[in-house]
Structure formats: structure tokens, C-alpha cells
XYZ file of C-alpha atoms in Angstrom:
665
model
C -88.575 32.000 -52.126
C -90.046 29.040 -50.145
C -88.030 29.999 -47.080
C -89.330 33.565 -47.365
C -92.948 32.302 -47.528
C -92.382 29.955 -44.569
C -90.828 32.839 -42.644
C -93.872 35.000 -43.388
C -96.216 32.218 -42.268
C -94.250 31.762 -39.026
C -94.231 35.531 -38.470
C -98.026 35.713 -38.918
C -98.542 32.735 -36.616
C -96.286 34.392 -34.032
C -98.295 37.630 -34.270
C -101.541 35.685 -33.782
C -100.075 33.886 -30.758
C -98.772 37.151 -29.306
C -102.181 38.807 -29.729
C -103.830 35.820 -28.029
C -101.361 35.967 -25.136
C -101.819 39.748 -24.876
C -105.604 39.313 -24.578
C -105.171 36.636 -21.881
C -102.641 38.721 -19.945
C -104.793 41.862 -20.065
C -107.850 40.023 -18.787
C -106.366 38.478 -15.623
C -106.192 40.245 -12.273
C -102.407 39.864 -11.871
C -99.946 42.452 -13.258
C -97.405 41.240 -15.785
C -94.274 43.150 -16.912
C -91.222 42.891 -19.175
C -87.896 44.659 -18.393
C -84.726 44.966 -20.387
C -81.434 43.814 -18.765
C -81.019 47.309 -17.285
C -84.363 47.174 -15.483
C -86.141 49.575 -17.887
C -89.842 48.830 -18.450
C -90.625 47.498 -21.948
C -94.176 46.464 -21.066
C -96.483 46.484 -18.068
C -100.102 45.283 -18.204
C -103.026 47.752 -17.925
C -104.026 46.285 -14.498
C -101.455 48.716 -12.998
C -104.262 51.313 -13.331
C -105.736 50.041 -10.038
C -102.830 51.859 -8.339
C -103.521 55.058 -10.300
C -100.544 54.501 -12.592
C -100.540 54.726 -16.394
C -98.939 51.736 -18.129
C -98.128 53.857 -21.206
C -96.350 56.559 -19.164
C -94.376 53.903 -17.240
C -92.944 52.521 -20.493
C -89.240 53.369 -20.826
C -88.793 54.272 -17.133
C -86.875 52.384 -14.456
C -88.829 49.645 -12.683
C -87.102 50.528 -9.366
C -88.635 54.044 -9.522
C -91.995 52.618 -8.419
C -90.628 50.382 -5.620
C -90.390 51.438 -1.963
C -86.874 52.812 -1.451
C -86.092 50.333 1.347
C -86.832 47.425 -1.058
C -84.888 48.715 -4.058
C -81.435 47.520 -2.972
C -82.665 43.966 -2.325
C -84.568 43.878 -5.633
C -81.591 45.208 -7.579
C -79.392 42.530 -5.925
C -81.880 39.796 -6.920
C -81.988 41.059 -10.523
C -78.176 41.029 -10.809
C -77.984 37.587 -9.226
C -80.577 36.341 -11.727
C -78.495 37.761 -14.621
C -75.498 35.794 -13.354
C -77.168 32.511 -12.324
C -80.118 32.570 -14.768
C -82.410 31.396 -11.966
C -85.896 32.791 -11.219
C -86.707 34.336 -7.856
C -89.756 35.244 -5.754
C -89.977 38.121 -3.310
C -92.396 40.602 -1.738
C -92.390 44.168 -3.095
C -93.882 47.340 -1.779
C -95.110 49.542 -4.662
C -96.101 53.188 -4.394
C -99.088 54.529 -6.327
C -99.350 58.104 -7.619
C -100.610 59.286 -4.197
C -97.659 57.682 -2.401
C -99.825 54.967 -0.884
C -98.002 51.670 -0.345
C -99.224 48.340 -1.786
C -97.766 44.887 -1.151
C -97.185 42.693 -4.203
C -95.961 39.106 -4.497
C -93.380 39.172 -7.316
C -92.161 36.252 -9.444
C -89.455 37.029 -12.034
C -87.554 34.985 -14.627
C -84.704 35.891 -16.943
C -84.636 35.060 -20.663
C -81.701 35.011 -23.067
C -81.826 35.545 -26.821
C -80.791 33.036 -29.460
C -77.236 34.390 -29.348
C -77.039 33.634 -25.614
C -76.832 37.300 -24.676
C -79.096 38.775 -21.954
C -82.526 39.422 -23.446
C -85.216 40.437 -20.947
C -86.743 39.947 -17.510
C -90.349 38.689 -17.421
C -92.312 38.956 -14.211
C -95.793 38.831 -12.726
C -97.047 40.555 -9.574
C -100.096 39.778 -7.467
C -101.688 42.301 -5.113
C -101.623 40.794 -1.599
C -102.140 44.061 0.293
C -105.464 42.972 1.744
C -104.143 39.517 2.599
C -101.163 40.964 4.470
C -103.420 43.456 6.238
C -105.703 40.576 7.167
C -102.709 38.566 8.394
C -101.559 41.512 10.487
C -105.065 41.882 11.891
C -105.145 38.161 12.554
C -101.726 38.388 14.230
C -102.981 41.269 16.331
C -105.995 39.175 17.198
C -103.697 36.276 18.082
C -101.481 38.502 20.164
C -104.495 39.821 21.976
C -105.777 36.291 22.351
C -102.422 35.114 23.706
C -102.424 37.988 26.188
C -105.947 37.123 27.217
C -104.969 33.483 27.408
C -102.112 34.193 29.776
C -104.424 36.203 32.031
C -107.030 33.480 31.936
C -104.378 30.837 32.614
C -103.361 32.676 35.724
C -106.946 33.297 36.787
C -108.467 29.985 35.744
C -105.790 27.468 36.442
C -108.404 25.231 37.955
C -110.562 25.326 34.768
C -108.075 23.729 32.397
C -110.579 21.546 30.526
C -112.940 24.477 29.923
C -110.021 26.573 28.756
C -108.941 23.876 26.296
C -112.449 23.832 24.825
C -112.458 27.598 24.472
C -109.081 27.410 22.750
C -110.468 24.843 20.353
C -113.534 27.001 19.663
C -111.395 30.053 19.069
C -109.176 28.141 16.636
C -112.220 26.943 14.753
C -113.501 30.516 14.650
C -110.109 31.626 13.389
C -110.211 29.012 10.633
C -113.727 30.058 9.638
C -112.740 33.701 9.545
C -109.740 32.823 7.411
C -111.870 30.665 5.086
C -114.546 33.343 4.826
C -111.932 35.986 4.053
C -110.377 33.803 1.385
C -113.814 33.045 -0.094
C -114.735 36.727 -0.070
C -111.522 37.695 -1.803
C -111.936 35.007 -4.503
C -115.541 35.930 -5.218
C -114.859 39.646 -5.377
C -111.982 39.260 -7.817
C -113.247 36.480 -10.081
C -117.053 36.219 -10.088
C -118.803 37.316 -13.297
C -122.206 37.350 -11.612
C -123.646 39.799 -9.129
C -122.883 38.647 -5.569
C -123.906 40.459 -2.419
C -123.988 39.481 1.255
C -126.502 41.140 3.590
C -126.598 41.094 7.377
C -129.788 40.715 9.404
C -130.457 44.461 9.093
C -130.304 44.111 5.297
C -127.128 46.148 5.222
C -124.665 45.298 2.469
C -121.573 43.472 3.735
C -120.095 42.318 0.413
C -120.614 43.926 -3.025
C -118.493 42.408 -5.805
C -117.152 43.796 -9.089
C -120.035 42.391 -11.117
C -122.509 44.078 -8.735
C -120.715 47.374 -9.354
C -120.776 46.874 -13.130
C -124.440 45.848 -13.360
C -125.876 48.348 -10.850
C -123.544 51.254 -11.570
C -122.916 51.749 -7.824
C -119.444 51.186 -6.307
C -118.898 49.212 -3.122
C -117.857 52.448 -1.390
C -121.385 53.777 -2.037
C -123.070 50.588 -0.907
C -121.261 48.600 1.808
C -122.540 49.176 5.353
C -125.769 50.865 4.240
C -129.351 50.035 3.256
C -129.831 53.127 1.082
C -128.938 51.191 -2.052
C -132.335 49.462 -2.001
C -134.154 52.806 -2.234
C -132.052 53.569 -5.310
C -132.340 50.156 -6.982
C -136.086 49.928 -6.263
C -137.345 53.564 -6.222
C -141.037 52.577 -6.193
C -141.984 51.939 -2.537
C -144.665 49.327 -3.168
C -142.367 47.265 -5.360
C -139.467 47.710 -2.911
C -141.608 46.533 0.014
C -142.536 43.442 -1.968
C -138.862 42.610 -2.594
C -137.911 43.281 1.034
C -140.713 41.040 2.213
C -139.065 38.151 0.382
C -135.560 38.987 1.668
C -136.845 39.375 5.249
C -138.513 35.983 5.036
C -135.174 34.490 3.963
C -133.351 36.099 6.907
C -135.956 35.385 9.568
C -137.234 32.005 8.424
C -134.195 30.712 6.570
C -136.206 30.313 3.364
C -134.271 29.568 0.190
C -135.429 31.429 -2.920
C -134.558 30.452 -6.506
C -135.221 32.230 -9.815
C -136.624 35.426 -8.305
C -136.906 38.073 -11.042
C -136.670 41.739 -10.096
C -136.316 44.919 -12.138
C -133.645 47.287 -10.808
C -132.955 50.887 -11.738
C -129.256 51.469 -12.418
C -127.459 54.574 -11.305
C -127.788 55.976 -14.839
C -131.553 55.344 -14.782
C -131.505 52.302 -17.068
C -133.797 49.413 -16.158
C -132.259 45.932 -15.862
C -133.868 42.528 -15.172
C -132.004 40.444 -12.570
C -132.634 36.760 -11.797
C -131.831 36.104 -8.106
C -130.985 33.065 -6.014
C -130.947 33.799 -2.258
C -129.723 31.543 0.527
C -129.386 32.041 4.295
C -125.925 32.664 5.817
C -125.046 30.825 9.082
C -122.333 31.459 11.668
C -120.278 28.813 13.462
C -123.142 28.152 15.874
C -125.575 27.547 13.062
C -127.306 30.876 13.655
C -128.821 32.773 10.735
C -126.775 35.968 10.393
C -127.891 37.171 6.943
C -128.238 36.143 3.307
C -126.068 35.519 0.261
C -127.570 36.695 -3.010
C -126.411 35.730 -6.502
C -127.889 37.664 -9.430
C -127.726 37.138 -13.185
C -128.422 40.046 -15.543
C -131.015 38.545 -17.926
C -132.125 41.829 -19.521
C -130.989 40.876 -23.024
C -132.470 37.419 -22.673
C -135.822 38.891 -21.592
C -135.744 41.357 -24.496
C -135.007 38.491 -26.881
C -137.841 36.449 -25.358
C -140.214 39.405 -25.738
C -139.211 39.870 -29.373
C -139.615 36.137 -29.943
C -143.081 36.156 -28.365
C -144.127 39.116 -30.532
C -142.657 37.450 -33.606
C -144.469 34.176 -32.922
C -147.717 36.061 -32.269
C -147.308 38.052 -35.481
C -146.528 34.926 -37.493
C -149.598 33.183 -36.087
C -151.806 36.170 -36.928
C -150.218 36.284 -40.371
C -150.954 32.650 -41.211
C -154.418 32.982 -39.646
C -155.077 35.797 -42.130
C -154.198 33.519 -45.053
C -157.396 31.940 -46.416
C -155.592 28.748 -47.486
C -155.399 25.973 -44.830
C -151.848 25.722 -43.429
C -150.362 23.225 -40.955
C -146.847 22.293 -39.869
C -145.471 19.170 -38.208
C -142.178 18.001 -36.750
C -140.057 15.171 -38.159
C -142.107 12.587 -36.235
C -145.383 13.790 -37.781
C -146.586 15.582 -34.623
C -148.584 18.748 -35.370
C -146.844 21.912 -34.152
C -149.505 24.368 -35.310
C -152.009 25.419 -37.941
C -154.075 28.410 -39.008
C -157.783 29.237 -38.721
C -158.465 28.051 -42.272
C -157.071 24.604 -41.379
C -159.407 24.448 -38.375
C -162.360 25.060 -40.717
C -160.948 22.582 -43.208
C -160.463 19.772 -40.668
C -163.338 20.631 -38.336
C -161.011 20.462 -35.287
C -159.760 23.317 -33.097
C -156.073 24.211 -33.047
C -155.748 23.316 -29.336
C -156.893 19.773 -30.110
C -154.557 19.448 -33.123
C -151.257 20.558 -31.581
C -148.970 17.802 -30.185
C -150.942 15.025 -31.927
C -150.386 13.047 -35.102
C -152.931 12.405 -37.849
C -153.842 8.929 -36.575
C -154.638 10.294 -33.114
C -156.811 13.034 -34.583
C -158.636 10.664 -36.947
C -159.145 13.495 -39.410
C -160.997 12.261 -42.476
C -159.500 14.793 -44.863
C -158.344 12.159 -47.327
C -154.671 12.983 -47.272
C -153.528 9.672 -45.790
C -150.538 9.602 -48.137
C -149.229 12.748 -46.449
C -147.239 10.793 -43.844
C -145.408 8.959 -46.619
C -144.874 12.280 -48.381
C -143.601 13.903 -45.177
C -141.133 11.071 -44.491
C -139.833 11.246 -48.049
C -139.468 15.038 -47.927
C -137.577 14.933 -44.613
C -135.066 12.545 -46.210
C -134.738 14.304 -49.573
C -135.630 17.933 -48.756
C -137.314 20.261 -51.238
C -141.056 20.297 -51.863
C -143.829 18.321 -53.482
C -147.217 19.255 -54.917
C -150.169 16.960 -55.617
C -153.901 17.354 -56.219
C -156.825 15.529 -54.615
C -160.590 15.648 -54.287
C -161.702 15.935 -50.637
C -164.746 16.747 -48.530
C -164.491 19.930 -46.447
C -165.624 19.622 -42.827
C -167.022 23.156 -42.968
C -169.618 22.525 -45.717
C -169.472 18.721 -46.245
C -169.019 19.312 -49.985
C -166.462 17.924 -52.388
C -163.597 20.267 -53.213
C -160.623 19.952 -55.519
C -157.471 20.874 -53.620
C -153.787 21.260 -54.393
C -151.497 20.250 -51.502
C -148.024 21.783 -51.419
C -145.580 20.219 -48.941
C -142.072 21.500 -48.193
C -139.538 21.107 -45.389
C -138.559 23.900 -43.009
C -135.142 24.122 -41.358
C -133.286 25.876 -38.549
C -130.615 28.518 -39.132
C -128.036 25.743 -39.594
C -130.064 24.174 -42.397
C -131.071 21.107 -40.386
C -134.593 19.876 -41.208
C -137.076 20.493 -38.384
C -140.277 19.321 -40.029
C -142.764 19.765 -42.863
C -145.169 22.598 -43.642
C -148.254 21.981 -45.778
C -150.412 24.485 -47.644
C -153.784 23.445 -49.070
C -155.173 25.520 -51.937
C -158.793 25.141 -53.006
C -158.704 24.795 -56.797
C -162.346 23.793 -57.213
C -163.163 26.909 -59.250
C -160.029 26.468 -61.325
C -160.840 22.821 -62.092
C -164.389 23.762 -63.032
C -163.099 26.620 -65.171
C -160.639 24.269 -66.868
C -163.487 21.880 -67.676
C -165.587 24.765 -69.022
C -162.627 26.148 -70.975
C -161.871 22.736 -72.402
C -165.459 22.394 -73.574
C -165.379 25.950 -74.911
C -162.058 25.277 -76.689
C -163.568 22.226 -78.333
C -166.582 24.282 -79.405
C -164.300 27.083 -80.563
C -162.210 24.645 -82.543
C -165.352 23.356 -84.247
C -166.425 26.976 -84.845
C -163.049 27.829 -86.368
C -163.295 24.840 -88.636
C -166.743 26.020 -89.728
C -165.379 29.545 -90.129
C -162.509 28.306 -92.334
C -164.976 26.265 -94.416
C -167.258 29.272 -94.727
C -164.329 31.537 -95.673
C -163.158 29.118 -98.357
C -166.727 28.736 -99.712
C -167.236 32.521 -99.642
C -163.983 33.214 -101.420
C -164.397 30.439 -103.992
C -168.108 30.725 -104.805
C -168.477 34.496 -104.493
C -165.374 35.125 -106.594
C -166.758 32.749 -109.258
C -169.950 34.789 -109.516
C -168.025 38.074 -109.363
C -165.753 36.886 -112.175
C -168.821 35.975 -114.264
C -170.242 39.453 -113.637
C -166.914 41.007 -114.505
C -166.723 39.010 -117.743
C -170.235 39.926 -118.904
C -169.650 43.596 -117.993
C -166.496 43.608 -120.078
C -168.315 41.992 -123.041
C -171.199 44.462 -122.849
C -168.766 47.391 -122.676
C -167.150 46.196 -125.879
C -170.521 45.861 -127.610
C -172.413 48.895 -126.269
C -172.403 52.241 -128.157
C -174.840 54.162 -125.959
C -172.798 56.505 -123.679
C -175.350 56.366 -120.871
C -175.345 52.555 -120.852
C -171.559 52.498 -121.122
C -171.328 54.682 -117.984
C -173.686 52.361 -116.117
C -171.703 49.314 -117.222
C -168.471 50.978 -116.050
C -170.074 51.592 -112.628
C -171.057 47.920 -112.520
C -167.493 46.908 -113.393
C -165.960 49.218 -110.728
C -168.382 48.025 -108.048
C -167.769 44.400 -108.975
C -164.002 44.955 -108.798
C -164.423 46.461 -105.324
C -166.559 43.469 -104.362
C -163.776 41.144 -105.500
C -161.215 43.168 -103.463
C -163.497 42.976 -100.435
C -163.820 39.203 -100.786
C -160.035 38.795 -101.130
C -159.349 41.133 -98.154
C -161.964 39.457 -95.947
C -160.535 36.035 -96.753
C -156.991 37.235 -96.025
C -158.030 38.860 -92.760
C -159.911 35.729 -91.663
C -156.809 33.651 -92.430
C -154.476 35.913 -90.438
C -156.910 36.216 -87.510
C -156.771 32.467 -86.901
C -152.958 32.320 -86.943
C -151.156 32.471 -83.581
C -147.718 31.051 -84.405
C -145.722 31.619 -87.587
C -142.452 30.289 -88.938
C -139.586 32.709 -89.449
C -136.872 32.769 -92.071
C -134.307 35.195 -93.402
C -135.888 37.631 -95.902
C -134.011 40.302 -97.800
C -136.303 43.352 -97.540
C -134.907 45.462 -100.388
C -135.379 42.677 -102.961
C -138.940 41.992 -101.789
C -139.814 45.710 -101.978
C -138.403 46.015 -105.528
C -140.575 43.083 -106.696
C -143.715 44.575 -105.084
C -143.062 48.010 -106.602
C -142.917 46.428 -110.084
C -146.488 45.143 -109.617
C -147.725 48.673 -108.844
C -145.902 50.531 -111.635
C -148.965 50.353 -113.939
C -151.296 51.861 -111.310
C -148.671 54.505 -110.452
C -148.276 55.553 -114.123
C -152.043 56.000 -114.437
C -151.771 58.773 -111.794
C -148.327 59.884 -112.902
C -146.901 58.862 -109.494
C -143.185 58.043 -109.090
C -142.231 55.306 -106.582
C -138.749 55.879 -105.103
C -136.681 53.191 -103.303
C -133.328 54.782 -102.262
C -131.572 51.638 -101.033
C -128.303 50.100 -102.300
C -127.493 47.153 -100.019
C -128.974 44.034 -98.427
C -131.345 44.284 -95.456
C -131.811 40.820 -93.998
C -134.710 40.425 -91.535
C -136.154 37.536 -89.521
C -139.726 37.305 -90.861
C -142.391 35.275 -92.613
C -143.117 35.705 -96.335
C -146.589 37.023 -95.372
C -144.957 40.440 -94.782
C -145.336 40.937 -98.538
C -149.022 41.679 -97.725
C -147.871 44.491 -95.398
C -145.762 46.256 -98.034
C -148.340 45.684 -100.787
C -151.125 47.270 -98.692
C -149.022 50.257 -97.631
C -147.732 50.994 -101.164
C -151.206 50.461 -102.680
C -152.730 52.910 -100.145
C -149.979 55.473 -100.775
C -150.738 55.433 -104.549
C -154.494 55.288 -104.001
C -154.717 58.165 -101.489
C -151.887 60.294 -102.870
C -152.503 63.075 -105.446
C -151.683 62.793 -109.146
C -148.271 63.970 -110.334
C -146.659 63.197 -106.905
C -144.389 60.516 -105.543
C -144.261 57.686 -102.994
C -141.001 57.138 -101.069
C -140.203 53.662 -99.740
C -137.145 53.564 -97.422
C -135.378 51.246 -94.939
C -133.936 52.792 -91.738
C -131.410 51.145 -89.369
C -132.865 50.992 -85.802
C -130.107 49.124 -83.866
C -131.634 45.620 -83.598
C -134.467 46.286 -86.108
C -135.055 47.442 -89.683
C -137.784 50.054 -90.025
C -139.524 50.154 -93.443
C -141.297 53.484 -94.110
C -143.807 54.335 -96.864
C -144.330 58.079 -97.349
C -147.061 59.711 -99.428
C -147.831 63.385 -100.140
C -151.621 63.260 -99.903
C -154.062 65.017 -97.567
C -152.704 63.234 -94.447
C -154.647 61.744 -91.535
C -156.064 63.867 -88.672
C -154.579 63.063 -85.231
C -157.967 62.091 -83.814
C -158.384 59.428 -86.530
C -154.882 57.891 -86.465
C -155.838 55.459 -83.708
C -158.856 54.184 -85.737
C -157.353 53.369 -89.119
C -156.013 49.950 -88.047
C -159.412 48.694 -86.872
C -161.284 46.449 -89.242
C -163.774 48.232 -91.536
C -162.541 51.629 -90.262
C -160.891 54.042 -92.626
C -160.542 57.755 -93.101
C -163.070 59.229 -95.501
C -161.321 60.000 -98.824
C -163.363 61.765 -101.433
C -163.511 59.839 -104.688
C -161.683 56.819 -103.191
C -163.367 53.779 -101.726
C -161.783 50.867 -99.838
C -162.731 47.798 -97.853
C -161.322 49.103 -94.573
C -159.509 45.779 -94.023
C -156.104 46.549 -95.576
C -154.544 48.277 -92.562
C -156.206 45.792 -90.165
C -154.382 43.014 -92.077
C -151.142 45.035 -91.856
C -151.502 45.400 -88.057
C -152.255 41.692 -87.554
C -149.182 40.591 -89.546
C -146.908 43.073 -87.727
C -148.284 41.889 -84.348
C -147.535 38.274 -85.288
C -143.920 39.368 -85.909
C -143.719 41.249 -82.586
C -142.882 44.445 -84.471
C -144.034 48.053 -84.165
C -146.518 49.819 -86.471
C -146.606 53.611 -86.595
C -148.354 56.412 -88.508
C -146.991 59.966 -88.515
C -147.364 63.189 -90.420
C -144.997 63.838 -93.336
C -143.029 66.643 -91.678
C -142.601 69.726 -93.815
C -145.084 68.437 -96.383
C -148.634 67.191 -96.620
C -149.131 63.446 -96.437
C -148.457 60.527 -94.142
C -145.544 58.268 -93.165
C -146.358 54.639 -92.265
C -143.604 52.636 -90.547
C -143.179 48.953 -89.637
C -140.244 47.248 -87.874
C -138.799 43.758 -88.275
C -135.937 42.122 -86.354
C -132.507 42.098 -87.955
C -130.732 38.857 -88.740
């Protein structure tokens, strides 16, 4: 198993290495190939396209097919000798392209054997030397011509031997310069990644490299030996004349120009920004014969710079629009920038703030500890907030401010500096002081309210109980029907007064409660106990109270919910007709229990349903009076529990359905 894993790892590594080698091979100018022992092509690099041949179509064909017939026998002999001796060889091949045109290639081949020692493959690399050979032939022709001329001159100028020797020396130097220039030209054309062109004194193109073709879109065949390219690259005459004025000055005066930016128009119409460096070109006599231009395509860089400039401008406008003073500094405490609000805050213009530290500015903004804070933040990162009282330069008044400092980083996460935001919290501080004073007053008021509520409940109920007692005694003693009726009215009114006092006291108590304690309460048991207390009142109206539940319903609540159920059941009996029923039920609502109390009375109009939970508001019921606080108490208790309170029509019947929800345990 381990060997299999190691084999897989080695196979993957080999694939990675082969891909890397393939990329390198396909991106060099030379042509590489692999043949099997029979000379059949297994691989040939895509550079063969320069001869009009397709590397894919050549695969599987004989290598000798593409070699000049007069060279095939020698090449085949060298291959067979290499198979026997296992030695590499170098030779010169003549290759035919698809048009039958001949090209000279320097060939280097080596033979490889497999692990079993058997013949494996032939690996070779070819370099195009057609131009070099042509140049050598031309040079040889020039030499032959020179030798012929030399013989004539020797016969004619035998007496001028010293002069002739000097001419020979000059000609040799010229020959060397021509050879060097040719070699330089060839190297630049094949390898340079930047635009290179050479112009003569008439501004005609002499050299136009591959990068110039790629960037401009024009081939050297369209350009070399002509000046028309400038009309195409710079179609606007005024702009073209300006460029030519610079180039002419280089040619005529020998001026060197660096970092000259021009905008060219490519063959496809696209605009490109080129950064030029021009230098004069001298011959062997030191005469200025033209210029060499090197251009870098900086279009993307210029676009990025433009975007960056717009981004910086937008960010500055954005922070200037923020009313809070903002500034940012580098790690040494030097200000990098700020917004308009900070200028007003400090009383110093942005131009005077940038590139200075706080000691140089001598800003009396009372944040001297900021340097310590900045140093600490740069070491630890994160942010820090602190409050101070300062004097604004804009109005010379004291302000309460909150200073928030945090570091900012580059895309690598390295800390670049600290940004500070100053928030004026004067109004907030004043409001807090006012609220604190108001809270203290409110607390005293609540204490007075609680005292008043206790006094009202205690003292008023004492007097109401006295009235109730005397009314009861008089009713027992009185025989006059008219007086009995009046005494009964007094007793009923007094009872209502006592209910009002109890309800008002309860409501006042619940109004002052914000937080309550919760415990597990079994709803069905609580409802059964409450219903027992109302059985007497229900029998007086011949009302049946139904509770169709047969299990436990545990809820998270406070015992005060007993007030909720008591009020709802009491109202259902009170407002329901005689000889009817009240249905109390518990419904499962996923995470809640919903307790419903249904009566069969007159119901509540839709336009009044939203009013019944307000204090002292109730629907008018003929012959029934209430305090108007019962449902307000119900709503307050349900709100404290975070539950829902609903009122709906009793569908299919007259009456109303009240519902309250409590969280399940």
C-alpha cells in the first residue's frame, strides 16, 4: 500500500515536472523534437509553425520527410551511428516548409535508452540559422568582392602600401561592426519583450521587433523601409507633428529623450499608452545616422493609476462629507490626511497638517495622550475608544468628545498607521445628565405613587368596608321596599367602588414592573382552581364553565398570570347571557400554549376590538358596569411575559374568543 502511494506521489511529481518542462520548451525560440528509434516523430514543439508546418499533423510521420533530399542520407547515417555508439552529434540540416522553401537549421541530437537498456528515443533541438548563413554568404560575397578590389588596388597602388594597409584595417573594423550590429539585431528581434525600433535619418523604420508587432498590430513587412506607419500610429496631424518634432531633434541634435509618453492607435483601433526612451545611433565615424527607440506598453499601469486617483479622490470626498473629524497618521505619527471637519476642529488647513506630527503642529486639542495610544495600537493592533472634554477651534467652546482610534493595514495585513475618528457627544452627555436627573425625579415620583396607591387601597377600602357593613345591617333591619331598593343600590355601587380600588391598585402595581421572575406553572391546575372560585357567580346566571383538558400543560410564567385568567373568566360570565356556557381551553402552538376563553354573548364590534385593552375603555354593555381596567391589566401581564393577546369572534355563534399565549417548558 505504501509503495503504491509513493508511486502515485512520484507519478504526480513527474507529471508536474513534465508540464513545467513543456511550458519552458514551448516558450523558447528553438525547435525541440522527440523521435522513436525508427525516426518517427513522437513530439515536435509548436515553434515549427514559423515554417508553415503543423506540429500535430507531423506527429507519427517520418522526420526525414521534412529534410532536404540531399541531406537525408547523411542524417540517416548519423542516426544509425548514434544508435550503435550512443554518442550525440551536431550537424546542419536543410528543412523544407509547406511551400517548398528551404531553411537552414543547426541540429543537436542525443540518444536515450530505457531502463531495460533497449533503444528508447532520440531527443533533439534545432535552431534556425537561415538568416545567419545568408548573412555569412553575403559577407563572403562582400569579402570576395573586397579581395578582388584589393588585388586591383594592389596592382594599381603598389606605391601606396601604407595607405592601403590603413584602408584594410578600416574595412575590417567596418566588417566587425556590421557583424556585431547584425548579431545585436538578431538577438533583439528574437528575445526582446519591449518594443524596439531603429529609424534612419529620414525617419524610416529599419528595425521593427516582435514586441513592436504585438503591441502595434503592424508586422515588420508593413513597416520596415517606410514612414507611413507614423500616420497610422498617430492619425491626428497636430499630435503627430509634435511627436516628430521630438524625434527630429534627437536625429539632428543628438538629444537623448527619456520617459516620453505617447498614445498610439493600434491597427485594430485600440488606444495604447507607450513610454519611450530614444537615443541617437552613430556609425563608425561617430556620425549620427538615426535613432534607437525602446517603448514600454504602460496602458494597464496608466489605467490602474487613473482608477487609483479616482478612488483616492472619492475617498477624500467621502470622508470630507462625514461631519465627524477624521485624521490618519503613519506608524511614526506623521499625518497622512484628514477631512474638512478635522480642519474646523483643529483650526488648521489640511495642507499644513499633512507630513507633520502633532508636536510640529502645536495643536491644542487636548489629545496629547494620542501618541501613546497610537504607539500602543501599532504594537497590539485593534482599536481603542476614550472620552475627553476639549475646546473646539471653530467656536472656542468646550465640547465632550469620544475618540475612536484603530489601526489600518495593507492587503498583506501589515500595519501602516492609525486612523482616528472624533465624535462630538456633547448633546449626549448633556442628555445623560438630564436623564439621570429625570430618573432620580421619576424614582422619587414612583415612590410617592406607590405610597399613594397603598394609602388609597388601604384607607379607601376601610371606608368602603364600613359603608358595606352598615348597608348590610340596614338591609337586614329595613322593611320599607323603597328604602330597601335604595340600600341595595348603595351596596352595589359600594361593591363596584371596592372593585375599582382593587383594580386600580393592581394596575398601578403592574405598570411599575419591568422585570419578572419566571417559574414552571401547570396551566390546567391553575385554571381548575380559578374556575372553582367563579362557580357561585356562574350558578347565579345558570352558566356552565367547561374545561376540556386531561393532561399537564407546563408553561414558563409568573404566578401573576392568575390575574389574566381570573379577569377573562369573570368577563365571560359577566358579559355572557344567562343559561349559556363559557369554554376554557388550552391549544398546542408549537413552542407556546394558547389559553382561550370563549363566551356566547353579544360579541365585540370590529371597530372597538382595538380599544378594549386600553385603561378605562370598555365596550358598552347594557345592565353591566365595569372599571375598564381588567383587560388593561391582562394586556400588561401578557406583555411582561412576551406573549400574544388576541380577541376574535366566536365563529358560527355569537360571542367572543379571548386568547393568550405563554412559552412552553
